[in-house]
Coordinates of C-alpha atoms in Angstrom, one line a residue:
Chain W
M1187 CA 112.6 28.4 119.7
S1188 CA 114.2 26.7 117.1
K1189 CA 111.3 24.5 116.5
T1190 CA 109.1 27.9 115.7
F1191 CA 111.8 29.4 113.5
S1192 CA 110.5 28.7 110.2
L1193 CA 110.7 29.5 106.6
S1194 CA 108.4 33.0 107.0
S1195 CA 110.8 34.0 109.7
A1196 CA 113.9 33.7 107.7
L1197 CA 112.3 35.1 104.7
L1198 CA 111.6 37.9 107.1
L1199 CA 115.0 38.4 107.9
I1200 CA 116.4 38.9 104.3
A1201 CA 113.0 40.7 103.5
A1202 CA 114.4 43.7 106.3
L1203 CA 118.2 43.2 105.0
V1204 CA 116.6 44.0 101.4
S1205 CA 114.4 46.8 102.8
L1206 CA 117.2 48.4 104.6
G1207 CA 119.7 48.4 101.6
A1208 CA 116.8 50.0 99.4
C1209 CA 116.7 52.9 102.0
S1210 CA 120.3 53.8 102.0
S1211 CA 120.1 54.4 98.2
Q1212 CA 117.0 56.5 98.4
P1213 CA 117.4 60.0 96.8
A1214 CA 117.9 63.0 99.2
A1215 CA 114.7 65.1 100.5
P1216 CA 114.5 64.2 104.2
E1217 CA 111.6 63.2 105.6
Q1218 CA 110.1 65.7 108.0
A1219 CA 109.7 64.7 111.8
G1220 CA 106.6 62.7 113.1
A1221 CA 105.7 61.7 109.2
G1222 CA 108.7 58.9 108.7
V1223 CA 108.1 55.6 107.6
E1224 CA 109.2 53.7 110.0
D1225 CA 112.1 51.4 109.7
R1226 CA 112.6 48.5 111.8
T1227 CA 116.0 46.6 112.5
P1228 CA 116.7 43.3 112.4
G1229 CA 117.1 41.2 115.2
A1230 CA 120.5 38.7 115.9
I1231 CA 120.2 35.5 114.3
S1232 CA 120.5 33.2 117.0
S1233 CA 119.9 30.0 114.9
V1234 CA 119.7 28.8 110.9
T1235 CA 117.2 27.0 109.9
P1236 CA 118.5 24.6 106.7
V1237 CA 115.9 25.8 103.5
T1238 CA 115.3 23.0 100.7
A1239 CA 115.5 24.6 97.5
G1240 CA 113.0 23.8 94.8
Q1241 CA 109.8 24.4 97.1
A1242 CA 108.6 27.8 95.9
D1243 CA 106.7 29.9 98.2
Q1244 CA 103.9 31.3 96.6
Y1245 CA 104.8 34.7 98.6
G1246 CA 108.4 34.0 99.3
I1247 CA 110.5 37.1 97.7
A1248 CA 111.4 35.4 94.5
A1249 CA 107.7 35.4 93.4
L1250 CA 108.0 39.5 93.1
K1251 CA 110.1 38.7 89.8
D1252 CA 108.5 35.9 88.8
P1253 CA 106.1 36.1 85.7
K1254 CA 104.1 33.3 86.2
S1255 CA 103.4 34.6 89.7
P1256 CA 100.5 37.3 90.0
L1257 CA 103.1 39.1 92.3
S1258 CA 104.9 40.3 88.8
K1259 CA 101.6 42.0 88.1
R1260 CA 102.0 45.5 89.8
S1261 CA 99.1 47.8 87.7
V1262 CA 95.7 48.9 88.9
Y1263 CA 93.8 50.4 86.3
F1264 CA 91.0 52.9 87.1
D1265 CA 87.9 54.8 85.5
Y1266 CA 87.7 58.0 83.8
D1267 CA 87.2 60.6 87.2
S1268 CA 86.6 57.5 89.2
Y1269 CA 88.9 56.0 92.0
V1270 CA 87.2 52.8 92.6
V1271 CA 88.9 49.5 92.5
K1272 CA 87.3 47.4 90.1
D1273 CA 86.2 43.8 91.0
E1274 CA 89.0 42.4 88.0
F1275 CA 91.9 43.5 90.5
K1276 CA 90.4 42.4 93.8
S1277 CA 92.3 39.1 93.3
L1278 CA 95.8 40.8 92.3
L1279 CA 95.6 43.0 95.6
D1280 CA 95.0 39.7 97.4
H1281 CA 97.7 38.2 96.3
H1282 CA 100.2 41.6 97.2
A1283 CA 98.3 41.7 100.5
K1284 CA 98.9 38.4 101.5
F1285 CA 102.4 39.0 100.7
L1286 CA 102.9 42.0 102.7
L1287 CA 101.5 39.9 105.7
Q1288 CA 103.8 37.4 105.1
N1289 CA 106.9 39.7 104.7
G1290 CA 106.5 42.4 107.4
Q1291 CA 109.6 43.9 106.8
M1292 CA 108.7 44.7 103.2
K1293 CA 107.6 48.2 102.1
M1294 CA 105.7 49.3 98.8
L1295 CA 105.1 52.7 97.4
I1296 CA 101.9 52.8 95.5
Q1297 CA 102.1 55.9 92.7
G1298 CA 98.9 56.8 91.4
H1299 CA 98.6 58.3 87.6
A1300 CA 95.9 60.3 85.7
D1301 CA 95.3 61.0 82.2
E1302 CA 96.7 64.4 80.7
R1303 CA 93.2 66.3 81.0
G1304 CA 92.7 69.1 83.1
S1305 CA 94.5 70.5 85.6
R1306 CA 98.1 69.0 87.1
E1307 CA 97.2 69.6 90.7
Y1308 CA 93.9 68.3 90.2
N1309 CA 95.4 65.3 88.6
L1310 CA 97.9 65.1 91.0
A1311 CA 95.1 64.8 93.5
L1312 CA 93.3 62.4 91.4
G1313 CA 96.2 60.1 91.1
Q1314 CA 96.3 60.3 95.0
K1315 CA 92.9 59.0 95.7
R1316 CA 93.6 56.1 93.4
A1317 CA 96.8 55.4 95.1
E1318 CA 95.2 55.8 98.5
A1319 CA 92.4 52.9 97.4
V1320 CA 94.8 50.5 96.6
K1321 CA 96.5 51.5 99.9
R1322 CA 93.0 50.7 101.7
A1323 CA 92.2 47.6 99.9
L1324 CA 95.8 46.5 100.9
L1325 CA 94.8 47.3 104.4
L1326 CA 91.6 45.5 104.2
L1327 CA 93.1 42.3 102.9
G1328 CA 96.0 42.7 105.7
A1329 CA 99.4 44.8 105.0
K1330 CA 100.1 47.0 107.4
E1331 CA 99.7 51.2 107.8
A1332 CA 103.8 51.0 108.4
Q1333 CA 104.4 49.0 105.0
L1334 CA 102.6 51.6 102.6
E1335 CA 102.8 54.7 101.9
S1336 CA 100.5 56.0 98.7
V1337 CA 101.8 59.3 96.8
S1338 CA 101.0 60.6 93.0
L1339 CA 102.8 61.4 89.8
G1340 CA 99.6 62.8 88.7
E1341 CA 99.8 63.4 85.0
E1342 CA 103.6 63.3 84.8
K1343 CA 104.7 59.9 83.8
P1344 CA 102.0 59.0 81.5
A1345 CA 102.5 54.9 80.8
C1346 CA 101.3 56.1 77.1
M1347 CA 101.3 59.3 75.1
E1348 CA 99.1 58.8 72.6
Q1349 CA 95.8 61.3 72.7
S1350 CA 93.1 58.5 72.8
E1351 CA 90.8 56.7 75.0
S1352 CA 92.5 53.5 75.1
C1353 CA 95.9 55.4 75.9
W1354 CA 94.5 57.4 78.7
A1355 CA 92.9 54.2 80.2
Q1356 CA 96.8 53.1 80.5
N1357 CA 97.8 56.4 82.4
R1358 CA 94.9 56.0 85.0
R1359 CA 96.1 53.8 87.4
G1360 CA 98.1 52.8 90.3
D1361 CA 101.4 51.1 90.3
M1362 CA 102.6 48.8 93.4
L1363 CA 106.2 49.1 93.9
Y1364 CA 108.1 47.1 96.6
A1365 CA 111.5 49.0 98.4
G1366 CA 114.2 48.8 96.1
E1367 CA 112.2 48.9 92.4
F1368 CA 111.7 52.9 92.7
Chain T
M1215 CA 92.0 85.7 65.9
K1216 CA 88.9 87.6 65.3
T1217 CA 91.1 91.0 65.4
F1218 CA 94.3 89.5 63.9
S1219 CA 95.4 91.9 61.2
L1220 CA 98.3 92.0 58.3
R1221 CA 100.0 94.6 60.4
W1222 CA 99.7 92.8 63.7
L1223 CA 101.3 89.5 61.6
A1224 CA 103.8 92.0 60.8
G1225 CA 104.5 93.2 64.3
G1226 CA 104.7 89.9 65.3
L1227 CA 107.2 88.5 63.1
L1228 CA 109.7 91.5 63.7
A1229 CA 109.2 90.7 67.1
C1230 CA 109.8 86.5 66.7
F1231 CA 113.3 87.8 64.4
T1232 CA 114.5 90.2 67.1
L1233 CA 114.3 87.7 70.1
L1234 CA 114.6 84.2 68.5
A1235 CA 117.4 82.8 70.3
Q1236 CA 118.5 79.0 71.0
A1237 CA 115.5 77.8 73.6
Q1238 CA 114.4 81.7 73.8
L1239 CA 110.5 82.1 73.9
S1240 CA 109.2 83.8 71.0
I1241 CA 106.0 85.7 70.6
E1242 CA 103.5 86.0 68.1
I1243 CA 100.9 88.6 68.8
T1244 CA 97.0 87.1 67.9
G1245 CA 94.8 89.6 68.7
A1246 CA 94.7 93.4 70.2
G1247 CA 92.3 95.9 71.9
A1248 CA 89.4 97.4 70.0
Q1249 CA 90.4 101.2 71.0
R1250 CA 94.6 101.7 70.6
F1251 CA 96.0 104.5 71.7
P1252 CA 98.0 106.1 68.8
L1253 CA 101.6 106.6 69.6
A1254 CA 104.8 107.6 68.1
V1255 CA 108.2 106.4 69.6
S1256 CA 111.2 107.8 67.0
D1257 CA 114.3 106.2 67.3
F1258 CA 116.1 107.5 70.1
G1259 CA 119.3 109.6 69.0
G1260 CA 122.8 108.3 69.4
E1261 CA 121.1 104.5 70.2
R1262 CA 123.2 103.2 67.4
V1263 CA 126.2 103.3 69.8
L1264 CA 124.4 100.2 71.7
A1265 CA 125.0 97.0 70.9
Q1266 CA 121.3 95.9 70.7
A1267 CA 118.7 98.0 69.7
L1268 CA 116.3 100.1 72.6
T1269 CA 113.4 101.7 71.1
S1270 CA 112.3 98.7 69.2
V1271 CA 112.0 97.2 72.5
V1272 CA 110.2 100.1 73.8
R1273 CA 107.6 99.9 70.7
S1274 CA 107.2 96.0 70.8
D1275 CA 106.4 96.1 74.4
L1276 CA 104.0 98.7 73.7
E1277 CA 102.7 96.6 70.7
R1278 CA 102.5 93.7 72.7
S1279 CA 100.0 95.0 75.6
G1280 CA 97.4 95.6 72.7
L1281 CA 96.3 99.0 74.1
F1282 CA 98.7 100.9 71.4
Q1283 CA 98.7 101.7 68.0
I1284 CA 102.2 102.3 66.8
I1285 CA 102.9 105.4 64.5
D1286 CA 105.6 104.9 62.2
T1287 CA 108.1 107.7 62.7
T1288 CA 110.1 107.1 59.4
G1289 CA 112.3 110.0 58.6
A1290 CA 111.9 111.5 61.9
L1291 CA 115.3 113.1 64.1
L1292 CA 114.3 113.8 67.2
N1293 CA 115.6 113.9 70.9
E1294 CA 114.4 114.5 74.1
T1295 CA 115.2 118.2 74.0
S1296 CA 113.2 118.6 70.5
V1297 CA 110.3 120.6 70.1
P1298 CA 108.2 118.3 68.0
N1299 CA 106.2 119.6 65.3
Y1300 CA 102.6 119.1 67.3
V1301 CA 100.1 119.6 64.0
D1302 CA 102.6 117.8 62.4
W1303 CA 102.4 114.6 64.4
K1304 CA 99.0 115.0 65.2
T1305 CA 98.5 114.6 61.1
R1306 CA 100.4 111.8 61.3
G1307 CA 97.6 110.3 63.4
A1308 CA 99.7 110.3 66.8
D1309 CA 98.0 111.3 70.1
A1310 CA 101.3 110.9 72.0
L1311 CA 105.0 111.1 70.8
A1312 CA 108.0 109.8 72.5
A1313 CA 111.5 111.1 71.8
G1314 CA 115.1 110.4 73.6
S1315 CA 118.4 109.7 73.4
V1316 CA 121.3 107.6 74.4
N1317 CA 125.0 108.8 75.1
V1318 CA 127.6 107.3 76.8
T1319 CA 129.1 109.1 80.3
S1320 CA 132.3 110.2 81.4
D1321 CA 132.5 106.5 83.1
G1322 CA 132.0 104.5 80.1
R1323 CA 128.3 103.7 81.2
Y1324 CA 125.1 104.9 79.4
E1325 CA 122.7 107.2 80.0
T1326 CA 119.4 106.9 78.0
R1327 CA 116.7 110.1 78.3
F1328 CA 113.4 110.6 77.1
R1329 CA 110.3 112.5 77.2
L1330 CA 106.7 111.9 76.2
H1331 CA 104.6 114.7 74.4
D1332 CA 100.9 114.8 74.3
T1333 CA 100.6 116.3 70.4
Q1334 CA 96.8 117.6 71.7
K1335 CA 98.0 119.7 74.5
Q1336 CA 100.9 120.6 72.5
T1337 CA 103.1 119.6 75.7
A1338 CA 105.6 117.3 77.5
I1339 CA 103.6 115.0 80.0
A1340 CA 106.4 113.0 81.6
G1341 CA 110.6 112.8 80.9
Q1342 CA 113.3 110.4 82.7
G1343 CA 116.6 109.9 82.4
L1344 CA 117.8 106.2 83.1
A1345 CA 121.7 105.7 84.0
H1346 CA 122.5 101.8 82.4
N1347 CA 125.7 99.4 81.3
A1348 CA 125.9 97.9 78.0
T1349 CA 123.9 94.7 80.0
Q1350 CA 120.7 96.5 80.9
I1351 CA 119.6 97.7 77.3
R1352 CA 116.6 95.6 77.4
T1353 CA 116.3 96.6 80.9
T1354 CA 116.3 100.3 80.6
A1355 CA 113.8 99.9 77.5
H1356 CA 111.3 98.0 79.6
R1357 CA 111.0 100.8 82.5
V1358 CA 110.5 103.6 79.3
A1359 CA 108.0 101.0 78.5
D1360 CA 106.7 101.5 81.5
I1361 CA 107.0 105.1 82.3
I1362 CA 105.1 105.5 79.1
Y1363 CA 102.7 103.0 79.9
E1364 CA 101.7 104.3 83.0
K1365 CA 101.8 107.9 81.8
I1366 CA 99.1 107.1 79.4
T1367 CA 97.0 104.7 81.0
G1368 CA 97.0 105.4 84.2
E1369 CA 97.8 102.0 85.7
R1370 CA 101.4 100.5 86.2
G1371 CA 103.4 98.3 83.4
I1372 CA 104.3 95.0 83.6
F1373 CA 107.3 95.2 80.6
S1374 CA 109.7 95.0 83.4
T1375 CA 108.3 91.7 85.6
R1376 CA 109.5 88.4 85.2
I1377 CA 107.6 85.2 84.4
A1378 CA 108.9 81.5 85.4
Y1379 CA 108.0 78.1 83.6
V1380 CA 109.0 75.0 83.2
M1381 CA 110.6 73.7 79.7
K1382 CA 110.2 70.4 79.3
S1383 CA 112.7 68.5 76.7
T1384 CA 113.4 65.0 76.3
G1385 CA 114.5 63.4 80.1
R1386 CA 115.0 66.8 81.1
Y1387 CA 112.6 69.5 82.9
E1388 CA 114.1 72.8 83.6
L1389 CA 112.0 75.8 85.7
Q1390 CA 113.2 78.9 84.0
I1391 CA 113.0 82.6 84.9
A1392 CA 112.4 85.1 81.9
D1393 CA 111.4 88.7 81.4
A1394 CA 108.0 89.1 80.9
D1395 CA 108.6 89.3 76.9
G1396 CA 110.1 86.0 77.2
N1397 CA 113.6 87.6 76.6
G1398 CA 116.9 86.7 78.6
P1399 CA 115.6 83.1 80.0
Q1400 CA 117.9 82.1 83.2
V1401 CA 117.5 78.4 84.2
A1402 CA 117.0 78.1 88.3
L1403 CA 116.5 74.3 88.4
A1404 CA 117.4 71.6 86.2
S1405 CA 115.8 67.8 86.6
R1406 CA 115.3 64.6 85.7
E1407 CA 112.1 64.5 87.5
P1408 CA 109.0 66.6 86.8
I1409 CA 108.7 70.0 88.3
I1410 CA 105.3 71.8 88.6
S1411 CA 103.1 74.5 90.3
P1412 CA 106.3 77.3 90.5
T1413 CA 104.9 80.2 92.4
W1414 CA 106.3 83.5 93.3
S1415 CA 107.3 84.7 96.9
P1416 CA 105.2 88.2 97.4
D1417 CA 108.5 90.2 96.9
G1418 CA 109.4 88.4 93.8
S1419 CA 113.0 87.2 95.6
R1420 CA 112.1 82.9 95.8
L1421 CA 109.9 80.6 94.1
A1422 CA 108.1 77.6 95.6
Y1423 CA 107.6 74.2 93.6
V1424 CA 106.5 70.4 93.7
S1425 CA 109.6 68.7 92.7
F1426 CA 109.1 65.1 92.0
E1427 CA 113.5 64.2 92.1
A1428 CA 112.3 61.9 95.3
K1429 CA 110.1 59.7 93.2
K1430 CA 107.3 61.4 94.8
P1431 CA 105.7 65.0 94.8
V1432 CA 107.6 67.3 97.4
V1433 CA 107.6 71.5 97.8
Y1434 CA 110.8 73.3 97.9
V1435 CA 111.1 77.0 98.4
H1436 CA 114.0 78.4 96.4
D1437 CA 115.8 81.4 96.9
L1438 CA 116.6 82.8 92.9
A1439 CA 119.9 84.6 93.9
T1440 CA 121.7 82.4 95.9
G1441 CA 120.4 78.8 94.2
R1442 CA 119.6 77.7 98.1
R1443 CA 116.5 75.8 99.0
H1444 CA 115.3 74.2 101.1
V1445 CA 111.9 71.4 101.4
A1446 CA 108.9 73.2 102.5
A1447 CA 106.7 70.2 102.8
N1448 CA 107.5 66.6 102.5
F1449 CA 105.4 64.4 104.7
K1450 CA 104.2 61.0 104.2
G1451 CA 102.2 60.8 100.9
S1452 CA 102.0 63.7 98.5
N1453 CA 102.9 67.0 98.8
S1454 CA 102.1 70.0 96.5
A1455 CA 100.3 73.0 95.2
P1456 CA 102.2 75.4 97.5
A1457 CA 100.4 79.0 97.7
W1458 CA 102.4 82.2 99.6
S1459 CA 100.4 84.1 102.2
P1460 CA 100.2 87.4 101.2
D1461 CA 103.0 88.3 103.5
G1462 CA 105.4 86.1 102.2
T1463 CA 106.0 84.6 105.6
K1464 CA 103.7 81.0 105.3
L1465 CA 102.0 78.4 102.4
A1466 CA 99.6 76.9 101.9
V1467 CA 100.1 73.5 100.8
V1468 CA 98.2 70.4 100.0
L1469 CA 99.4 67.2 101.9
T1470 CA 97.8 63.6 102.2
K1471 CA 99.4 62.4 105.2
N1472 CA 95.9 61.7 106.5
G1473 CA 94.5 60.0 103.1
N1474 CA 92.9 62.3 100.6
S1475 CA 94.6 65.7 99.2
Q1476 CA 93.9 68.5 102.2
L1477 CA 94.9 71.9 102.5
Y1478 CA 97.1 72.4 105.3
V1479 CA 99.2 75.9 105.9
V1480 CA 103.0 75.6 107.1
N1481 CA 105.5 78.4 107.8
V1482 CA 107.9 79.1 104.6
D1483 CA 110.8 77.5 106.4
G1484 CA 108.3 74.2 106.7
S1485 CA 107.4 74.1 110.7
G1486 CA 103.9 74.8 112.3
V1487 CA 102.0 72.6 110.1
T1488 CA 98.1 73.0 110.7
R1489 CA 95.0 72.0 109.0
L1490 CA 93.2 74.6 107.3
A1491 CA 90.3 72.7 106.1
S1492 CA 88.9 69.4 105.5
S1493 CA 86.1 67.4 103.5
S1494 CA 86.2 63.8 102.8
G1495 CA 87.2 64.3 99.4
I1496 CA 89.5 66.1 96.9
D1497 CA 90.8 69.6 98.6
T1498 CA 93.6 71.2 96.3
E1499 CA 95.1 74.5 94.6
P1500 CA 94.7 76.5 97.5
Q1501 CA 95.1 80.2 96.9
F1502 CA 95.1 83.4 99.4
S1503 CA 93.2 86.1 98.4
P1504 CA 95.5 89.1 98.2
D1505 CA 94.0 90.8 101.3
G1506 CA 94.9 87.1 103.2
E1507 CA 91.2 87.0 104.6
F1508 CA 90.1 83.6 102.0
I1509 CA 91.6 80.5 100.5
Y1510 CA 90.4 79.6 97.6
F1511 CA 90.7 76.3 96.5
T1512 CA 89.3 73.5 94.3
S1513 CA 87.2 70.8 95.5
D1514 CA 85.3 67.9 94.5
R1515 CA 83.4 68.0 97.9
G1516 CA 80.0 68.6 95.9
G1517 CA 80.5 65.8 93.4
S1518 CA 82.6 67.3 90.6
P1519 CA 85.5 69.5 90.6
Q1520 CA 84.6 73.2 91.7
I1521 CA 85.7 76.2 93.5
Y1522 CA 85.5 77.3 96.9
R1523 CA 86.6 79.9 99.4
Q1524 CA 86.7 79.5 102.9
P1525 CA 87.7 82.2 105.9
V1526 CA 91.6 81.8 106.7
A1527 CA 90.2 82.6 109.9
G1528 CA 88.0 79.5 110.2
G1529 CA 84.3 79.1 109.0
T1530 CA 82.3 77.1 106.5
A1531 CA 83.4 76.7 102.8
Q1532 CA 81.1 78.5 100.1
R1533 CA 80.7 77.1 96.7
V1534 CA 82.0 80.2 94.2
T1535 CA 81.4 78.1 90.7
F1536 CA 77.9 76.5 90.0
E1537 CA 77.9 76.3 85.6
G1538 CA 79.2 73.1 84.3
S1539 CA 81.1 69.8 86.0
Y1540 CA 84.7 71.3 86.0
N1541 CA 86.1 74.2 87.1
V1542 CA 89.6 74.3 88.7
T1543 CA 92.8 76.3 89.6
P1544 CA 91.8 79.5 90.8
R1545 CA 93.4 82.5 90.8
L1546 CA 92.7 86.0 92.3
S1547 CA 93.2 89.1 90.3
P1548 CA 95.6 91.7 92.7
D1549 CA 93.1 93.6 93.5
G1550 CA 90.7 90.5 94.4
K1551 CA 87.8 91.6 92.9
S1552 CA 87.9 88.7 90.3
L1553 CA 89.3 85.3 89.7
A1554 CA 90.7 83.1 86.6
F1555 CA 90.1 79.9 86.6
V1556 CA 90.1 76.8 84.4
T1557 CA 86.4 75.7 83.0
R1558 CA 85.7 72.7 80.9
D1559 CA 83.1 73.5 78.4
S1560 CA 82.1 70.7 75.7
G1561 CA 85.4 69.0 76.7
R1562 CA 87.8 71.9 75.8
F1563 CA 89.4 73.5 78.9
R1564 CA 89.5 77.3 78.6
V1565 CA 90.6 80.0 80.5
A1566 CA 87.8 82.2 82.4
V1567 CA 87.1 84.8 84.5
M1568 CA 84.7 85.9 87.0
D1569 CA 83.7 89.1 88.5
L1570 CA 83.3 88.2 92.1
A1571 CA 80.3 91.2 93.1
S1572 CA 78.2 90.2 89.8
R1573 CA 79.2 86.5 89.6
Q1574 CA 79.2 87.0 85.4
K1575 CA 81.8 84.6 83.8
L1576 CA 83.6 85.6 80.7
I1577 CA 85.3 82.8 78.9
L1578 CA 88.4 84.2 77.5
T1579 CA 90.2 81.9 74.9
D1580 CA 89.0 79.6 71.9
T1581 CA 91.8 77.0 73.0
A1582 CA 91.2 73.3 74.3
K1583 CA 93.8 72.6 76.4
D1584 CA 94.6 75.6 78.5
E1585 CA 96.2 75.3 82.4
S1586 CA 97.6 77.2 84.9
P1587 CA 95.9 80.9 84.4
S1588 CA 98.4 83.3 86.2
F1589 CA 97.7 87.2 86.7
S1590 CA 100.1 90.0 85.3
P1591 CA 100.6 91.9 88.7
N1592 CA 98.4 94.9 87.1
G1593 CA 95.9 92.6 86.9
R1594 CA 95.3 93.5 82.9
M1595 CA 96.7 90.2 81.4
I1596 CA 96.5 86.4 82.3
L1597 CA 99.4 84.1 81.5
F1598 CA 98.3 80.5 80.9
A1599 CA 99.6 77.4 79.5
T1600 CA 98.2 75.7 76.2
E1601 CA 98.7 73.3 73.4
V1602 CA 99.1 74.6 69.9
G1603 CA 99.9 71.8 67.5
G1604 CA 100.7 68.9 70.0
R1605 CA 103.4 71.2 71.8
G1606 CA 102.9 73.0 75.1
V1607 CA 102.9 76.7 74.5
L1608 CA 102.3 79.9 76.9
A1609 CA 99.9 82.5 75.8
A1610 CA 98.2 85.6 77.4
V1611 CA 95.0 87.4 77.0
S1612 CA 93.8 90.4 78.4
T1613 CA 91.0 89.9 81.2
D1614 CA 88.5 91.2 78.4
G1615 CA 89.6 88.5 75.9
R1616 CA 90.7 90.7 73.7
V1617 CA 94.7 91.1 73.8
K1618 CA 96.3 87.9 72.8
H1619 CA 99.6 86.7 72.1
R1620 CA 101.5 83.4 72.6
L1621 CA 105.3 82.4 73.7
S1622 CA 106.3 79.4 72.1
V1623 CA 110.0 77.5 71.9
Q1624 CA 111.2 75.3 69.0
A1625 CA 111.2 71.7 69.8
A1626 CA 110.7 71.8 73.3
D1627 CA 107.1 72.1 75.7
V1628 CA 106.6 74.7 77.5
R1629 CA 104.0 75.0 80.8
E1630 CA 103.4 75.7 84.1
P1631 CA 103.7 79.8 83.8
A1632 CA 103.8 81.7 86.9
W1633 CA 103.6 85.7 86.5
G1634 CA 106.3 87.4 88.9
P1635 CA 105.1 90.7 90.8
F1636 CA 106.2 94.1 90.4
N1637 CA 110.0 94.9 91.1
K1638 CA 110.3 96.7 94.6

């Protein structure tokens, strides 16, 4: 038992505690029965494995906030009226999927966005398709359904407010937020 | 804009000054009907006892409808008991004349009485007395305007109805309710996060809407009188686009719990969720037909967003719009005979209306960023959101495209309008 209790297991526990803390600070609007995102409680600590600092784990929790880590990048951009993840973002998604795989208690909210042109509700649906495309890519790459929720903010939260193609392009995106970040 | 005239500009400016207050929607009339009924409304006798004008509200209501030409009544001293000089009023150009009075009653309230005369038939054709208090002057004026409107046009007036809309200022979203002329706004909900898609329950007592206060779209139902609200749809994923069933017991909603945006029905309390339609793409913006038989909705199942309809009882979806590559936001007229929607035309988003029997389409606006069309309960006008000078404003257009006016607020964006039902 103590032999197989590895670094990743320790991180798993930390991640579980982090995500639990984040859940308690989430705003109201209770989830409806049967549709909840599963909460897992951590098991009791039976032993502690010492960890030597300085050996940075590529997919450790700390990497999320490390500007040098690919995990610090969170946005996937899309073409107009499109919800196809472009090849240039495949490696970014692969890194996040590996992180989610290694940190099974971590949860991610994927927020899809659309540019401002056209109907707000249709843009909400378009943002959802983008969030869903990011979610499906992460699932294929090893993340678990219970870790992911894809939602849309439609055209309501633009990153850029000008009316130009370069600006609209910044607003057609999917953002990946980990528990505690939204 | 084509039918814009100096006279109407003057009317619009007058309305602006009368109604202007902080964060108050102000009205500008930008187009009127071709055939307007000439009507004189003489100042109601004793009106000066009131803190606010009453007759001017009656006139501006009727004028804004675009169906009336208001005849000058300078010098007229009339009340509801006067026998007017019909020949004289006919000479002034008025086919009808309204005259009335306001009296203080023994209990300190007011009674407004008026009579409507047909100057050609030389006879009174309507008359009524309305008791009210000092805070109901505008309400009373709207009722007088409604009675005159209905007597002359044969259809119900909408001056006593209310509208809902969302006002956005820096970092703040407010769901507001105001009279149909934009007066008397009240905040139903204030939030730091967006609010979209408000829609009135058929009895006008509640609104369903989408709020992002939980960092994701969730559908709420909000009782306006009590301020009490509850979650009607909050499933994993996004919850949006609520639409009331005609009997007010159910909501069509868009859920993404199984992936893409799909149509479902829930009871208003949030229970009993059932799937309504299914496709591999986007289905959104549901709306029940007034008879409750069909759901109209936007879908990209054919490759571009188009409007479809499907029997609520089950059956296959039929495509309704074919022209163009972007037709969204279907809204049925109260009689169920025509469909308002937003169409993209050379990169411009415009409100259009289609006669469902003949499939004839008419583009009603010359603006470029129209959204959220909403029929007045008498089916004559369509309220929608658009952008003027980079700011969100509300505009209204008649279903024949001739009558136009605009409601705007200084230093705020106004969007997501929804026209409420007739008062019961």
